[in-house]
Short mmCIF file of C-alpha atoms in Angstrom, two decimals:
data_model
loop_
_atom_site.label_atom_id
_atom_site.label_comp_id
_atom_site.label_asym_id
_atom_site.label_seq_id
_atom_site.Cartn_x
_atom_site.Cartn_y
_atom_site.Cartn_z
CA UNK Q 9 99.73 126.66 158.30
CA UNK Q 10 102.47 124.36 159.62
CA UNK Q 11 102.54 124.03 163.37
CA UNK Q 12 105.41 122.85 165.56
CA UNK Q 13 103.56 120.47 167.84
CA UNK Q 14 103.45 116.97 169.24
CA UNK Q 15 100.63 114.85 167.89
CA UNK Q 16 99.53 112.65 170.83
CA UNK Q 17 97.90 110.11 168.48
CA UNK Q 18 101.19 109.32 166.73
CA UNK Q 19 103.70 107.86 169.21
CA UNK Q 20 107.13 109.55 169.41
CA UNK Q 21 106.49 112.14 166.68
CA UNK Q 22 107.71 115.63 167.51
CA UNK Q 23 107.86 117.18 164.05
CA UNK Q 24 105.58 119.56 162.22
CA UNK Q 25 101.88 118.87 161.81
CA UNK Q 26 99.14 120.40 159.71
CA UNK Q 27 95.89 120.97 161.59
CA UNK Q 28 92.84 120.75 159.34
CA UNK Q 29 89.19 120.55 160.45
CA UNK Q 30 90.13 118.93 163.73
CA UNK Q 31 92.63 116.49 162.21
CA UNK Q 32 96.38 116.62 162.90
CA UNK Q 33 98.37 115.48 159.87
CA UNK Q 34 102.00 114.41 160.35
CA UNK Q 35 103.96 116.55 157.89
CA UNK Q 36 107.53 115.32 158.34
CA UNK Q 37 108.95 111.84 158.34
CA UNK Q 38 108.53 110.27 161.76
CA UNK Q 39 109.86 107.16 163.45
CA UNK Q 40 108.60 104.41 165.69
CA UNK Q 41 111.33 102.96 167.91
CA UNK Q 42 111.23 99.45 169.30
CA UNK Q 43 113.59 97.12 171.14
CA UNK Q 44 113.60 93.75 169.43
CA UNK Q 45 114.45 90.85 171.79
CA UNK Q 46 117.18 89.51 169.46
CA UNK Q 47 118.05 92.40 167.14
CA UNK Q 48 118.02 95.23 169.67
CA UNK Q 49 117.05 98.79 168.71
CA UNK Q 50 114.74 98.89 165.68
CA UNK Q 51 113.52 102.08 163.98
CA UNK Q 52 110.59 102.05 161.54
CA UNK Q 53 109.93 105.18 159.48
CA UNK Q 54 106.44 106.70 159.38
CA UNK Q 55 104.87 108.95 156.75
CA UNK Q 56 101.54 110.67 156.23
CA UNK Q 57 99.94 109.95 152.88
CA UNK Q 58 98.80 113.59 152.77
CA UNK Q 59 102.22 115.13 152.23
CA UNK Q 60 102.87 114.50 148.51
CA UNK Q 61 106.56 115.29 149.06
CA UNK Q 62 106.79 111.75 150.50
CA UNK Q 63 105.13 109.94 147.58
CA UNK Q 64 108.25 109.39 145.48
CA UNK Q 65 110.20 108.00 148.44
CA UNK Q 66 107.33 105.70 149.40
CA UNK Q 67 107.12 104.49 145.79
CA UNK Q 68 110.89 103.90 145.65
CA UNK Q 69 110.84 101.88 148.85
CA UNK Q 70 107.94 99.77 147.58
CA UNK Q 71 109.75 99.18 144.29
CA UNK Q 72 112.70 97.97 146.39
CA UNK Q 73 110.26 95.37 147.78
CA UNK Q 74 109.99 96.92 151.23
CA UNK Q 75 106.81 96.06 153.17
CA UNK Q 76 104.60 98.84 154.50
CA UNK Q 77 101.78 99.03 156.98
CA UNK Q 78 99.14 101.40 155.60
CA UNK Q 79 95.81 102.73 156.78
CA UNK Q 80 93.10 101.62 154.34
CA UNK Q 81 89.79 103.42 155.00
CA UNK Q 82 88.94 101.69 158.24
CA UNK Q 83 91.91 99.65 159.44
CA UNK Q 84 95.59 99.04 158.81
CA UNK Q 85 96.68 96.81 155.97
CA UNK Q 86 99.99 95.42 154.77
CA UNK Q 87 101.35 96.09 151.28
CA UNK Q 88 104.31 95.12 149.09
CA UNK Q 89 104.98 94.99 145.36
CA UNK Q 90 104.80 91.40 144.20
CA UNK Q 91 107.03 90.52 141.26
CA UNK Q 92 105.37 88.86 138.28
CA UNK Q 93 106.80 85.42 137.35
CA UNK Q 94 108.13 86.71 134.01
CA UNK Q 95 110.37 89.15 135.93
CA UNK Q 96 111.35 86.97 138.87
CA UNK Q 97 113.96 84.89 137.09
CA UNK Q 98 115.95 82.92 139.64
CA UNK Q 99 115.42 85.43 142.44
CA UNK Q 100 113.96 83.90 145.63
CA UNK Q 101 110.38 84.92 146.33
CA UNK Q 102 109.97 87.03 149.48
CA UNK Q 103 106.92 85.47 151.15
CA UNK Q 104 107.28 86.91 154.67
CA UNK Q 105 103.94 88.70 154.16
CA UNK Q 106 102.44 85.20 154.44
CA UNK Q 107 104.91 83.43 156.75
CA UNK Q 108 105.94 86.18 159.17
CA UNK Q 109 103.29 88.90 159.07
CA UNK Q 110 99.88 87.40 158.29
CA UNK Q 111 100.98 83.85 159.22
CA UNK Q 112 98.60 82.08 156.90
CA UNK Q 113 98.93 79.70 153.89
CA UNK Q 114 99.87 81.26 150.56
CA UNK Q 115 96.78 79.73 148.92
CA UNK Q 116 94.76 82.38 150.81
CA UNK Q 117 95.69 85.06 148.35
CA UNK Q 118 96.50 88.72 148.71
CA UNK Q 119 94.59 91.37 146.77
CA UNK Q 120 95.95 93.55 143.98
CA UNK Q 121 95.92 97.27 144.84
CA UNK Q 122 95.59 98.37 141.23
CA UNK Q 123 94.07 101.32 139.38
CA UNK Q 124 91.01 100.22 137.36
CA UNK Q 125 92.70 101.72 134.30
CA UNK Q 126 95.57 99.23 134.66
CA UNK Q 127 93.43 96.28 135.72
CA UNK Q 128 92.81 95.42 132.06
CA UNK Q 129 96.36 93.97 132.05
CA UNK Q 130 95.40 91.21 134.49
CA UNK Q 131 91.63 90.70 133.99
CA UNK Q 132 90.58 87.92 131.61
CA UNK Q 133 87.56 89.49 129.94
CA UNK Q 134 86.96 86.42 127.77
CA UNK Q 135 86.09 84.40 130.88
CA UNK Q 136 83.52 86.91 132.13
CA UNK Q 137 79.77 86.59 131.71
CA UNK Q 138 78.95 88.00 128.25
CA UNK Q 139 76.82 90.90 129.53
CA UNK Q 140 79.86 92.29 131.38
CA UNK Q 141 82.59 91.22 128.95
CA UNK Q 142 82.21 94.31 126.80
CA UNK Q 143 81.22 96.54 129.71
CA UNK Q 144 84.47 96.05 131.59
CA UNK Q 145 86.57 96.48 128.47
CA UNK Q 146 86.32 100.24 129.12
CA UNK Q 147 88.39 101.82 131.87
CA UNK Q 148 85.59 104.24 132.79
CA UNK Q 149 83.18 101.38 133.47
CA UNK Q 150 85.75 99.54 135.57
CA UNK Q 151 86.22 102.68 137.67
CA UNK Q 152 82.45 103.21 138.01
CA UNK Q 153 82.08 99.68 139.41
CA UNK Q 154 83.71 100.93 142.63
CA UNK Q 155 81.20 102.68 144.88
CA UNK Q 156 84.02 103.58 147.25
CA UNK Q 157 86.79 101.52 148.89
CA UNK Q 158 85.99 98.08 147.54
CA UNK Q 159 87.41 94.76 146.32
CA UNK Q 160 86.22 93.56 142.90
CA UNK Q 161 86.95 89.96 141.93
CA UNK Q 162 87.60 89.09 138.28
CA UNK Q 163 88.85 86.09 136.27
CA UNK Q 164 92.64 86.47 136.01
CA UNK Q 165 94.88 86.22 132.95
CA UNK Q 166 97.31 83.33 133.42
CA UNK Q 167 100.06 84.86 131.29
CA UNK Q 168 102.92 85.10 133.77
CA UNK Q 169 102.20 88.75 134.61
CA UNK Q 170 100.53 88.08 137.98
CA UNK Q 171 102.38 86.67 140.99
CA UNK Q 172 100.78 83.48 142.29
CA UNK Q 173 100.36 85.06 145.72
CA UNK Q 174 97.66 87.30 144.19
CA UNK Q 175 95.77 84.46 142.49
CA UNK Q 176 92.94 82.52 144.10
CA UNK Q 177 91.81 79.10 142.96
CA UNK Q 178 88.04 78.86 143.39
CA UNK Q 179 86.21 75.68 144.38
CA UNK Q 180 85.33 75.00 140.73
CA UNK Q 181 88.99 75.37 139.72
CA UNK Q 182 88.66 78.83 138.18
CA UNK Q 183 91.46 81.34 138.85
CA UNK Q 184 90.56 84.84 140.05
CA UNK Q 185 92.20 88.03 141.25
CA UNK Q 186 90.72 90.54 143.72
CA UNK Q 187 91.36 94.13 142.58
CA UNK Q 188 91.14 96.75 145.34
CA UNK Q 189 90.74 100.47 144.71
CA UNK Q 190 89.60 103.64 146.49
CA UNK Q 191 88.19 106.01 143.85
CA UNK Q 192 89.16 109.66 144.32
CA UNK Q 193 91.58 108.98 147.17
CA UNK Q 194 94.17 111.50 146.01
CA UNK Q 195 96.73 110.31 148.55
CA UNK Q 196 96.89 106.74 147.28
CA UNK Q 197 96.50 107.93 143.69
CA UNK Q 198 99.63 110.04 144.21
CA UNK Q 199 101.66 107.07 145.47
CA UNK Q 200 100.31 104.84 142.71
CA UNK Q 201 101.25 107.38 140.04
CA UNK Q 202 104.77 107.57 141.48
CA UNK Q 203 105.06 103.77 141.29
CA UNK Q 204 103.83 103.86 137.67
CA UNK Q 205 106.53 106.37 136.72
CA UNK Q 206 109.34 104.41 138.32
CA UNK Q 207 108.44 100.78 137.64
CA UNK Q 208 106.97 98.97 134.65
CA UNK Q 209 106.28 95.63 136.27
CA UNK Q 210 105.16 94.11 139.53
CA UNK Q 211 101.81 94.59 141.25
CA UNK Q 212 101.15 96.29 144.57
CA UNK Q 213 99.59 93.51 146.62
CA UNK Q 214 98.41 93.27 150.17
CA UNK Q 215 95.67 92.61 152.65
CA UNK Q 216 94.56 93.49 156.16
CA UNK Q 217 97.38 93.67 158.69
CA UNK Q 218 96.58 90.94 161.16
CA UNK Q 219 97.66 87.45 162.09
CA UNK Q 220 95.23 85.07 160.43
CA UNK Q 221 91.96 84.88 162.35
CA UNK Q 222 92.69 87.92 164.51
CA UNK Q 223 91.37 91.47 164.29
CA UNK Q 224 93.32 94.17 162.41
CA UNK Q 225 94.36 97.45 164.04
CA UNK Q 226 91.82 100.23 163.58
CA UNK Q 227 94.09 103.02 164.86
CA UNK Q 228 97.77 103.98 164.74
CA UNK Q 229 97.99 103.61 168.51
CA UNK Q 230 96.70 100.05 168.32
CA UNK Q 231 99.11 99.18 165.53
CA UNK Q 232 102.00 100.58 167.56
CA UNK Q 233 101.08 98.39 170.54
CA UNK Q 234 100.68 95.34 168.26
CA UNK Q 235 104.14 95.91 166.84
CA UNK Q 236 105.53 96.11 170.36
CA UNK Q 237 103.81 92.80 171.14
CA UNK Q 238 104.89 91.06 167.91
CA UNK Q 239 108.69 91.28 167.38
CA UNK Q 240 108.33 89.47 164.03
CA UNK Q 241 106.38 92.47 162.71
CA UNK Q 242 109.25 94.77 163.69
CA UNK Q 243 111.43 92.81 161.25
CA UNK Q 244 108.77 92.28 158.59
CA UNK Q 245 107.50 95.86 158.22
CA UNK Q 246 109.92 98.53 156.97
CA UNK Q 247 107.68 101.61 157.18
CA UNK Q 248 104.19 102.84 158.06
CA UNK Q 249 101.80 105.07 156.08
CA UNK Q 250 99.20 107.05 158.02
CA UNK Q 251 95.93 108.37 156.65
CA UNK Q 252 94.94 110.67 159.48
CA UNK Q 253 91.82 111.94 157.71
CA UNK Q 254 90.35 108.46 157.24
CA UNK Q 255 91.41 107.32 160.72
CA UNK Q 256 89.77 110.39 162.26
CA UNK Q 257 86.45 109.33 160.68
CA UNK Q 258 86.36 106.21 162.92
CA UNK Q 259 85.03 103.99 160.13
CA UNK Q 260 85.93 100.85 162.04
CA UNK Q 261 85.31 98.33 159.26
CA UNK Q 262 87.18 96.61 156.49
CA UNK Q 263 85.94 96.57 152.90
CA UNK Q 264 83.26 94.81 150.91
CA UNK Q 265 84.09 92.31 148.17
CA UNK Q 266 82.08 91.91 144.96
CA UNK Q 267 82.65 89.13 142.41
CA UNK Q 268 82.28 89.65 138.67
CA UNK Q 269 83.64 86.19 137.94
CA UNK Q 270 80.34 84.31 137.97
CA UNK Q 271 77.03 84.36 136.10
CA UNK Q 272 76.03 87.61 137.77
CA UNK Q 273 77.68 90.14 140.10
CA UNK Q 274 77.63 88.77 143.62
CA UNK Q 275 78.60 90.09 147.04
CA UNK Q 276 81.19 87.76 148.56
CA UNK Q 277 81.74 89.85 151.69
CA UNK Q 278 79.87 92.76 153.21
CA UNK Q 279 81.92 95.60 154.68
CA UNK Q 280 82.02 99.35 155.10
CA UNK Q 281 79.67 99.74 152.12
CA UNK Q 282 76.48 97.66 152.06
CA UNK Q 283 75.31 95.76 148.96
CA UNK Q 284 72.41 98.21 148.63
CA UNK Q 285 74.78 101.18 148.72
CA UNK Q 286 77.14 99.67 146.16
CA UNK Q 287 74.28 98.79 143.81
CA UNK Q 288 72.75 102.26 144.14
CA UNK Q 289 76.06 104.06 143.49
CA UNK Q 290 77.23 101.86 140.61
CA UNK Q 291 73.91 101.01 138.97
CA UNK Q 292 74.91 97.33 139.01
CA UNK Q 293 72.37 94.86 140.43
CA UNK Q 294 74.03 92.58 142.96
CA UNK Q 295 73.21 89.15 144.28
CA UNK Q 296 73.59 89.26 148.06
CA UNK Q 297 72.84 85.92 149.70
CA UNK Q 298 71.80 85.70 153.32
CA UNK Q 299 74.62 84.79 155.68
CA UNK Q 300 77.35 86.16 153.41
CA UNK Q 301 80.79 86.61 154.99
CA UNK Q 302 81.33 89.80 157.02
CA UNK Q 303 84.48 91.93 156.97
CA UNK Q 304 86.21 92.84 160.23
CA UNK Q 305 84.23 95.43 162.16
CA UNK Q 306 84.00 97.33 165.45
CA UNK Q 307 80.21 97.72 165.18
CA UNK Q 308 77.36 95.27 164.57
CA UNK Q 309 76.08 94.68 161.06
CA UNK Q 310 72.62 96.19 161.29
CA UNK Q 311 70.72 98.85 159.37
CA UNK Q 312 71.65 101.69 161.73
CA UNK Q 313 75.38 100.93 161.94
CA UNK Q 314 75.61 100.13 158.24
CA UNK Q 315 74.17 103.56 157.43
CA UNK Q 316 76.46 105.30 159.93
CA UNK Q 317 79.52 103.54 158.50
CA UNK Q 318 78.63 104.56 154.95
CA UNK Q 319 78.21 108.15 156.12
CA UNK Q 320 81.65 108.01 157.76
CA UNK Q 321 83.21 106.83 154.50
CA UNK Q 322 81.49 109.60 152.54
CA UNK Q 323 82.45 112.25 155.09
CA UNK Q 324 86.09 111.10 155.08
CA UNK Q 325 86.26 111.23 151.29
CA UNK Q 326 84.70 114.71 151.25
CA UNK Q 327 87.19 115.93 153.88
CA UNK Q 328 90.08 114.52 151.84
CA UNK Q 329 88.94 116.50 148.83
CA UNK Q 330 88.70 119.68 150.92
CA UNK Q 331 92.17 119.08 152.37
CA UNK Q 332 93.69 118.81 148.90
CA UNK Q 333 91.95 122.03 147.83
CA UNK Q 334 93.16 123.71 151.04
CA UNK Q 335 96.74 122.59 150.56
CA UNK Q 336 96.77 123.64 146.90
CA UNK Q 337 95.45 127.07 147.84
CA UNK Q 338 98.41 127.51 150.18
CA UNK Q 339 101.30 126.69 147.89
CA UNK Q 340 103.82 127.06 150.68
CA UNK Q 341 102.24 124.06 152.43
CA UNK Q 342 103.21 121.51 149.78
#
């Protein structure tokens, strides 16, 4: 049922919302309004990922190389389609995601938000350890290597199809790409499918939305206040994508990173899913060294909070699935 109401968690939105299991989902396009010190009035469109009627427009805007802030299972990230070198030609590269938004060197690469089915186009299987070379040749096995929202690092094909902003040069000189995916997130799958239909090249790249060394925003309210504080973000971000269901779960952590580029799978960063959880869900034994890097978090990394965070991720994913079933059962909703 669509309700005419004001959602207090989304600043300035007065359109229709869908109320589902205690979560208010913004159903119409919204707007955040700012006053930039040099440019004056600035309006940034907002969308909920859960209204599929918006997916084609979001995809079109991304294909036009607009930058979006987007809620990624725990905190807000920044995303833009990065053009592969073979398609760039003489066009200038838009690097404001590094210079203006994240404010960090380009050598600290972005990640590729790419479906595991398509990742075969950029993964260099021949450079993988032989036990996994054949394993990851199959799309189903690549998908199964994600226990949930997770970054997987692979050797990258240096064939001109991957923008250099997505490539990392390791200490030993090897080149890798971090492939991020959220299995069974039907909201992001919908946007990704729309991009696939409308564009044959370029890779959706991004990272956490924060100035280098600072914390990301874990809520829409916090992001709104950060954008008020940082006028450069008002010019660098064209629109915002909410995921009210994930935000309502209060996950409060960024994502784990697992490398398949070495002699054995290794955890490079712990996050919302622990190494034990990932190994149990995927069936892949992982090397997890003591003192490994920790993703941004609102709670301590200890057994109790790790377990609670994993439960929040699972509960959010289950609620997403129920919301899709609910919306499909009420055809007038979508």
